[in-house]
């Protein structure tokens, strides 16, 4: 990996990065039942501190925000205390931690939440997805449609979670408006059938995303607030329409978010290069890009092409705690063990070997 662009330093808001790599957010399902990060989380993130910018696994901003088993939260004092150990470990290794805030919305099952209530969504439309629960796979139920007052409550939950993340020592947060979860559901016409100010038009479907971004930026600073999108990614039963519909939705959304001067836009890209180029042109600050199916040899390609500033790494970083050193020295990579991706203890989590043999 000899591309000089990959090894250039970069200023991201309040933090200085030594290179253009980052840790992509990856759910690992190893949190405690109360939503505090598991006992190995600080070691896991600390091992990967050399990536510079570490974006945490999806972290719910409220009880209603949880969708899956064993995912962490950041809304109680206990969560703050536990996340502080993670932030301290990352900082001790010279890295910076952004906690990803994710409300699962309809991608949830009552058996996986603390209160066992029916999940919520933009409309009463089931994702019709199988979900792992303690009693085995079950289909996601029809969610309860959020009313406009409750939408304001969701916005307040994101604001509170962002403040809690900073109180825990995180350097910032990433708002998750992608991958089939609540904010992505509002953006998608097949999940959002509302006829009020949060549904119908491109502008209305984007409203909750923009209002959450504005609230979080007001709370902790735009220079500590990033956001993730995944145009046309068909996860969680979402269908955002044809290419022109997707382009209209995301060009409007990104243009409005650009007015807030957020520190970064994180794009999970699945193939519309015309849209990607237009989003790059609309966005004034750092752009993080994950290109689906990217190989080791392609990691720097979008930075070289001027389409991105930072290349977050997922499974490469999961299986190689010292991925930065391995790429710099063109060393072999560990392979991911798929059986240990979700749940469990140290196997496939903190026990991947490094070049130094640790």
CSV table of N, CA and C in Angstrom, one decimal, residues 232-324:
chain,number,residue,atom,x,y,z
A,232,UNK,N,-29.6,4.2,-1.4
A,232,UNK,CA,-30.0,3.0,-2.2
A,232,UNK,C,-29.6,1.7,-1.6
A,233,UNK,N,-29.1,1.7,-0.4
A,233,UNK,CA,-28.7,0.4,0.2
A,233,UNK,C,-29.9,-0.3,0.7
A,234,UNK,N,-30.2,-1.5,0.2
A,234,UNK,CA,-31.5,-2.2,0.4
A,234,UNK,C,-31.5,-3.0,1.7
A,235,UNK,N,-31.1,-2.5,2.8
A,235,UNK,CA,-31.1,-3.3,4.0
A,235,UNK,C,-32.4,-3.0,4.8
A,236,UNK,N,-32.8,-4.0,5.6
A,236,UNK,CA,-34.0,-3.8,6.4
A,236,UNK,C,-35.3,-3.6,5.7
A,237,UNK,N,-35.3,-4.2,4.5
A,237,UNK,CA,-36.5,-4.2,3.7
A,237,UNK,C,-36.8,-2.8,3.0
A,238,UNK,N,-35.8,-1.9,2.9
A,238,UNK,CA,-36.0,-0.6,2.4
A,238,UNK,C,-35.8,-0.6,0.8
A,239,UNK,N,-36.6,0.2,0.2
A,239,UNK,CA,-36.5,0.4,-1.3
A,239,UNK,C,-36.7,1.9,-1.5
A,240,UNK,N,-35.7,2.6,-1.9
A,240,UNK,CA,-35.7,4.0,-2.0
A,240,UNK,C,-36.1,4.5,-3.4
A,241,UNK,N,-36.5,3.6,-4.2
A,241,UNK,CA,-36.9,4.0,-5.6
A,241,UNK,C,-35.8,3.9,-6.6
A,242,UNK,N,-36.1,4.4,-7.8
A,242,UNK,CA,-35.1,4.4,-8.9
A,242,UNK,C,-34.0,5.4,-8.6
A,243,UNK,N,-33.0,5.3,-9.5
A,243,UNK,CA,-31.8,6.1,-9.4
A,243,UNK,C,-32.1,7.6,-9.3
A,244,UNK,N,-33.0,8.1,-10.1
A,244,UNK,CA,-33.4,9.5,-10.0
A,244,UNK,C,-34.0,9.9,-8.7
A,245,UNK,N,-34.8,9.0,-8.2
A,245,UNK,CA,-35.5,9.3,-6.9
A,245,UNK,C,-34.4,9.4,-5.8
A,246,UNK,N,-33.5,8.4,-5.8
A,246,UNK,CA,-32.5,8.4,-4.8
A,246,UNK,C,-31.6,9.6,-4.9
A,247,UNK,N,-31.2,10.0,-6.1
A,247,UNK,CA,-30.4,11.2,-6.3
A,247,UNK,C,-31.1,12.4,-5.8
A,248,UNK,N,-32.4,12.6,-6.1
A,248,UNK,CA,-33.1,13.8,-5.6
A,248,UNK,C,-33.1,13.8,-4.1
A,249,UNK,N,-33.4,12.6,-3.4
A,249,UNK,CA,-33.4,12.6,-2.0
A,249,UNK,C,-32.1,13.0,-1.3
A,250,UNK,N,-31.0,12.4,-1.8
A,250,UNK,CA,-29.7,12.6,-1.1
A,250,UNK,C,-29.0,13.9,-1.5
A,251,UNK,N,-29.3,14.4,-2.7
A,251,UNK,CA,-28.7,15.7,-3.0
A,251,UNK,C,-29.4,16.8,-2.2
A,252,UNK,N,-30.7,16.6,-2.0
A,252,UNK,CA,-31.3,17.6,-1.1
A,252,UNK,C,-30.8,17.5,0.3
A,253,UNK,N,-30.8,16.2,0.8
A,253,UNK,CA,-30.4,16.0,2.2
A,253,UNK,C,-29.0,16.5,2.5
A,254,UNK,N,-28.0,16.1,1.6
A,254,UNK,CA,-26.6,16.5,1.8
A,254,UNK,C,-26.5,18.0,1.7
A,255,UNK,N,-27.2,18.6,0.8
A,255,UNK,CA,-27.1,20.1,0.6
A,255,UNK,C,-27.6,20.8,1.9
A,256,UNK,N,-28.6,20.3,2.5
A,256,UNK,CA,-29.1,20.9,3.7
A,256,UNK,C,-28.2,20.6,4.9
A,257,UNK,N,-27.6,19.4,5.0
A,257,UNK,CA,-26.7,19.1,6.1
A,257,UNK,C,-25.4,19.9,5.9
A,258,UNK,N,-25.0,20.2,4.7
A,258,UNK,CA,-23.8,21.0,4.5
A,258,UNK,C,-23.9,22.4,5.1
A,259,UNK,N,-25.1,22.9,5.2
A,259,UNK,CA,-25.4,24.2,5.8
A,259,UNK,C,-25.0,24.2,7.3
A,260,UNK,N,-25.0,23.0,7.9
A,260,UNK,CA,-24.8,22.9,9.4
A,260,UNK,C,-23.3,22.8,9.7
A,261,UNK,N,-22.4,22.6,8.6
A,261,UNK,CA,-21.0,22.6,8.8
A,261,UNK,C,-20.5,21.4,9.7
A,262,UNK,N,-21.2,20.3,9.5
A,262,UNK,CA,-20.8,19.1,10.3
A,262,UNK,C,-19.4,18.7,9.9
A,263,UNK,N,-18.7,18.0,10.8
A,263,UNK,CA,-17.3,17.7,10.6
A,263,UNK,C,-17.0,16.7,9.5
A,264,UNK,N,-18.0,15.8,9.3
A,264,UNK,CA,-17.8,14.8,8.2
A,264,UNK,C,-19.1,14.2,7.8
A,265,UNK,N,-19.1,13.8,6.5
A,265,UNK,CA,-20.1,13.0,5.9
A,265,UNK,C,-19.5,11.6,5.7
A,266,UNK,N,-20.2,10.5,6.1
A,266,UNK,CA,-19.7,9.2,6.0
A,266,UNK,C,-20.7,8.5,5.0
A,267,UNK,N,-20.2,8.1,3.9
A,267,UNK,CA,-21.0,7.5,2.8
A,267,UNK,C,-20.7,6.0,2.7
A,268,UNK,N,-21.7,5.2,2.8
A,268,UNK,CA,-21.6,3.7,2.5
A,268,UNK,C,-22.1,3.7,1.0
A,269,UNK,N,-21.2,3.4,0.1
A,269,UNK,CA,-21.4,3.6,-1.3
A,269,UNK,C,-21.7,2.2,-2.0
A,270,UNK,N,-22.8,2.1,-2.7
A,270,UNK,CA,-23.1,0.8,-3.3
A,270,UNK,C,-23.2,0.9,-4.9
A,271,UNK,N,-22.6,2.0,-5.5
A,271,UNK,CA,-22.5,1.9,-6.9
A,271,UNK,C,-22.9,3.0,-7.8
A,272,UNK,N,-23.6,4.0,-7.3
A,272,UNK,CA,-24.0,5.2,-8.2
A,272,UNK,C,-22.9,6.2,-8.1
A,273,UNK,N,-21.9,6.1,-9.0
A,273,UNK,CA,-20.8,7.1,-9.0
A,273,UNK,C,-21.2,8.5,-9.4
A,274,UNK,N,-22.2,8.6,-10.2
A,274,UNK,CA,-22.7,10.0,-10.5
A,274,UNK,C,-23.2,10.7,-9.3
A,275,UNK,N,-24.0,9.9,-8.5
A,275,UNK,CA,-24.5,10.5,-7.2
A,275,UNK,C,-23.3,10.8,-6.3
A,276,UNK,N,-22.4,9.9,-6.2
A,276,UNK,CA,-21.2,10.1,-5.3
A,276,UNK,C,-20.5,11.4,-5.6
A,277,UNK,N,-20.2,11.6,-6.9
A,277,UNK,CA,-19.5,12.8,-7.3
A,277,UNK,C,-20.3,14.0,-7.0
A,278,UNK,N,-21.6,14.0,-7.1
A,278,UNK,CA,-22.4,15.2,-6.8
A,278,UNK,C,-22.4,15.4,-5.3
A,279,UNK,N,-22.4,14.4,-4.5
A,279,UNK,CA,-22.4,14.6,-3.0
A,279,UNK,C,-21.0,15.1,-2.6
A,280,UNK,N,-20.0,14.6,-3.3
A,280,UNK,CA,-18.6,15.2,-3.0
A,280,UNK,C,-18.6,16.7,-3.3
A,281,UNK,N,-19.2,17.1,-4.4
A,281,UNK,CA,-19.2,18.5,-4.8
A,281,UNK,C,-20.1,19.3,-3.8
A,282,UNK,N,-21.1,18.7,-3.2
A,282,UNK,CA,-22.0,19.5,-2.3
A,282,UNK,C,-21.4,19.6,-0.9
A,283,UNK,N,-20.5,18.7,-0.6
A,283,UNK,CA,-20.1,18.6,0.8
A,283,UNK,C,-18.8,19.4,1.0
A,284,UNK,N,-18.8,20.4,2.0
A,284,UNK,CA,-17.6,21.2,2.1
A,284,UNK,C,-16.5,20.7,3.0
A,285,UNK,N,-16.8,19.7,3.8
A,285,UNK,CA,-15.9,19.2,4.8
A,285,UNK,C,-15.4,17.8,4.5
A,286,UNK,N,-14.9,17.1,5.5
A,286,UNK,CA,-14.4,15.8,5.2
A,286,UNK,C,-15.4,14.8,4.8
A,287,UNK,N,-15.1,13.9,3.8
A,287,UNK,CA,-15.9,12.9,3.4
A,287,UNK,C,-15.2,11.5,3.6
A,288,UNK,N,-15.9,10.7,4.4
A,288,UNK,CA,-15.5,9.3,4.6
A,288,UNK,C,-16.2,8.4,3.7
A,289,UNK,N,-15.5,7.4,3.1
A,289,UNK,CA,-16.2,6.6,2.1
A,289,UNK,C,-15.8,5.1,2.2
A,290,UNK,N,-16.9,4.3,2.4
A,290,UNK,CA,-16.8,2.9,2.3
A,290,UNK,C,-17.4,2.5,1.0
A,291,UNK,N,-16.6,1.9,0.1
A,291,UNK,CA,-17.1,1.4,-1.2
A,291,UNK,C,-17.3,-0.1,-1.1
A,292,UNK,N,-18.6,-0.6,-1.2
A,292,UNK,CA,-18.9,-2.0,-1.0
A,292,UNK,C,-18.0,-2.8,-1.9
A,293,UNK,N,-17.4,-3.9,-1.4
A,293,UNK,CA,-16.6,-4.8,-2.1
A,293,UNK,C,-15.2,-4.4,-2.4
A,294,UNK,N,-14.8,-3.3,-1.7
A,294,UNK,CA,-13.4,-2.7,-2.0
A,294,UNK,C,-12.4,-3.7,-1.5
A,295,UNK,N,-11.3,-3.9,-2.3
A,295,UNK,CA,-10.2,-4.8,-2.0
A,295,UNK,C,-9.1,-4.0,-1.3
A,296,UNK,N,-8.1,-4.8,-0.8
A,296,UNK,CA,-7.0,-4.2,-0.2
A,296,UNK,C,-6.3,-3.2,-1.2
A,297,UNK,N,-6.2,-3.6,-2.4
A,297,UNK,CA,-5.5,-2.7,-3.4
A,297,UNK,C,-6.3,-1.5,-3.7
A,298,UNK,N,-7.5,-1.4,-3.4
A,298,UNK,CA,-8.4,-0.3,-3.8
A,298,UNK,C,-8.6,0.7,-2.6
A,299,UNK,N,-8.0,0.4,-1.5
A,299,UNK,CA,-8.4,1.2,-0.3
A,299,UNK,C,-8.1,2.7,-0.5
A,300,UNK,N,-7.0,3.0,-1.2
A,300,UNK,CA,-6.6,4.5,-1.4
A,300,UNK,C,-7.2,5.1,-2.7
A,301,UNK,N,-7.9,4.3,-3.5
A,301,UNK,CA,-8.3,4.7,-4.8
A,301,UNK,C,-9.2,5.9,-4.8
A,302,UNK,N,-10.2,6.0,-3.9
A,302,UNK,CA,-11.1,7.1,-3.9
A,302,UNK,C,-10.5,8.4,-3.3
A,303,UNK,N,-9.5,8.2,-2.4
A,303,UNK,CA,-8.7,9.3,-1.9
A,303,UNK,C,-7.9,9.9,-3.1
A,304,UNK,N,-7.2,9.0,-3.8
A,304,UNK,CA,-6.4,9.4,-4.9
A,304,UNK,C,-7.2,10.2,-6.0
A,305,UNK,N,-8.5,9.7,-6.1
A,305,UNK,CA,-9.4,10.3,-7.1
A,305,UNK,C,-10.0,11.6,-6.7
A,306,UNK,N,-9.8,12.0,-5.4
A,306,UNK,CA,-10.5,13.2,-4.9
A,306,UNK,C,-11.9,13.0,-4.5
A,307,UNK,N,-12.4,11.8,-4.4
A,307,UNK,CA,-13.8,11.5,-4.0
A,307,UNK,C,-13.9,11.4,-2.5
A,308,UNK,N,-12.9,11.1,-1.8
A,308,UNK,CA,-12.9,10.9,-0.3
A,308,UNK,C,-11.7,11.5,0.3
A,309,UNK,N,-11.8,11.7,1.6
A,309,UNK,CA,-10.7,12.2,2.4
A,309,UNK,C,-10.1,11.1,3.3
A,310,UNK,N,-11.0,10.2,3.7
A,310,UNK,CA,-10.7,9.2,4.7
A,310,UNK,C,-11.3,7.9,4.2
A,311,UNK,N,-10.6,6.7,4.4
A,311,UNK,CA,-11.1,5.4,4.0
A,311,UNK,C,-11.3,4.6,5.3
A,312,UNK,N,-12.5,4.5,5.8
A,312,UNK,CA,-12.7,3.6,7.0
A,312,UNK,C,-12.6,2.1,6.6
A,313,UNK,N,-12.1,1.3,7.5
A,313,UNK,CA,-11.9,-0.1,7.2
A,313,UNK,C,-12.8,-0.9,8.2
A,314,UNK,N,-13.4,-1.9,7.6
A,314,UNK,CA,-14.3,-2.8,8.4
A,314,UNK,C,-13.6,-4.1,8.8
A,315,UNK,N,-13.9,-5.1,8.0
A,315,UNK,CA,-13.3,-6.4,8.4
A,315,UNK,C,-11.8,-6.5,8.4
A,316,UNK,N,-11.2,-5.7,7.5
A,316,UNK,CA,-9.7,-5.6,7.5
A,316,UNK,C,-9.2,-5.3,8.9
A,317,UNK,N,-9.9,-4.3,9.5
A,317,UNK,CA,-9.4,-3.8,10.8
A,317,UNK,C,-9.9,-4.7,11.9
A,318,UNK,N,-11.1,-5.3,11.7
A,318,UNK,CA,-11.6,-6.3,12.7
A,318,UNK,C,-10.6,-7.4,12.9
A,319,UNK,N,-10.1,-8.0,11.8
A,319,UNK,CA,-9.2,-9.1,11.9
A,319,UNK,C,-7.7,-8.8,12.1
A,320,UNK,N,-7.4,-7.5,12.0
A,320,UNK,CA,-6.0,-7.1,12.1
A,320,UNK,C,-5.9,-5.8,13.0
A,321,UNK,N,-5.7,-6.0,14.3
A,321,UNK,CA,-5.6,-4.8,15.2
A,321,UNK,C,-4.5,-3.9,14.7
A,322,UNK,N,-3.5,-4.4,14.1
A,322,UNK,CA,-2.3,-3.5,13.6
A,322,UNK,C,-2.4,-3.3,12.1
A,323,UNK,N,-3.6,-3.1,11.6
A,323,UNK,CA,-3.8,-3.0,10.2
A,323,UNK,C,-3.0,-1.9,9.6
A,324,UNK,N,-2.8,-0.8,10.3
A,324,UNK,CA,-2.1,0.4,9.8
A,324,UNK,C,-0.6,-0.1,9.5
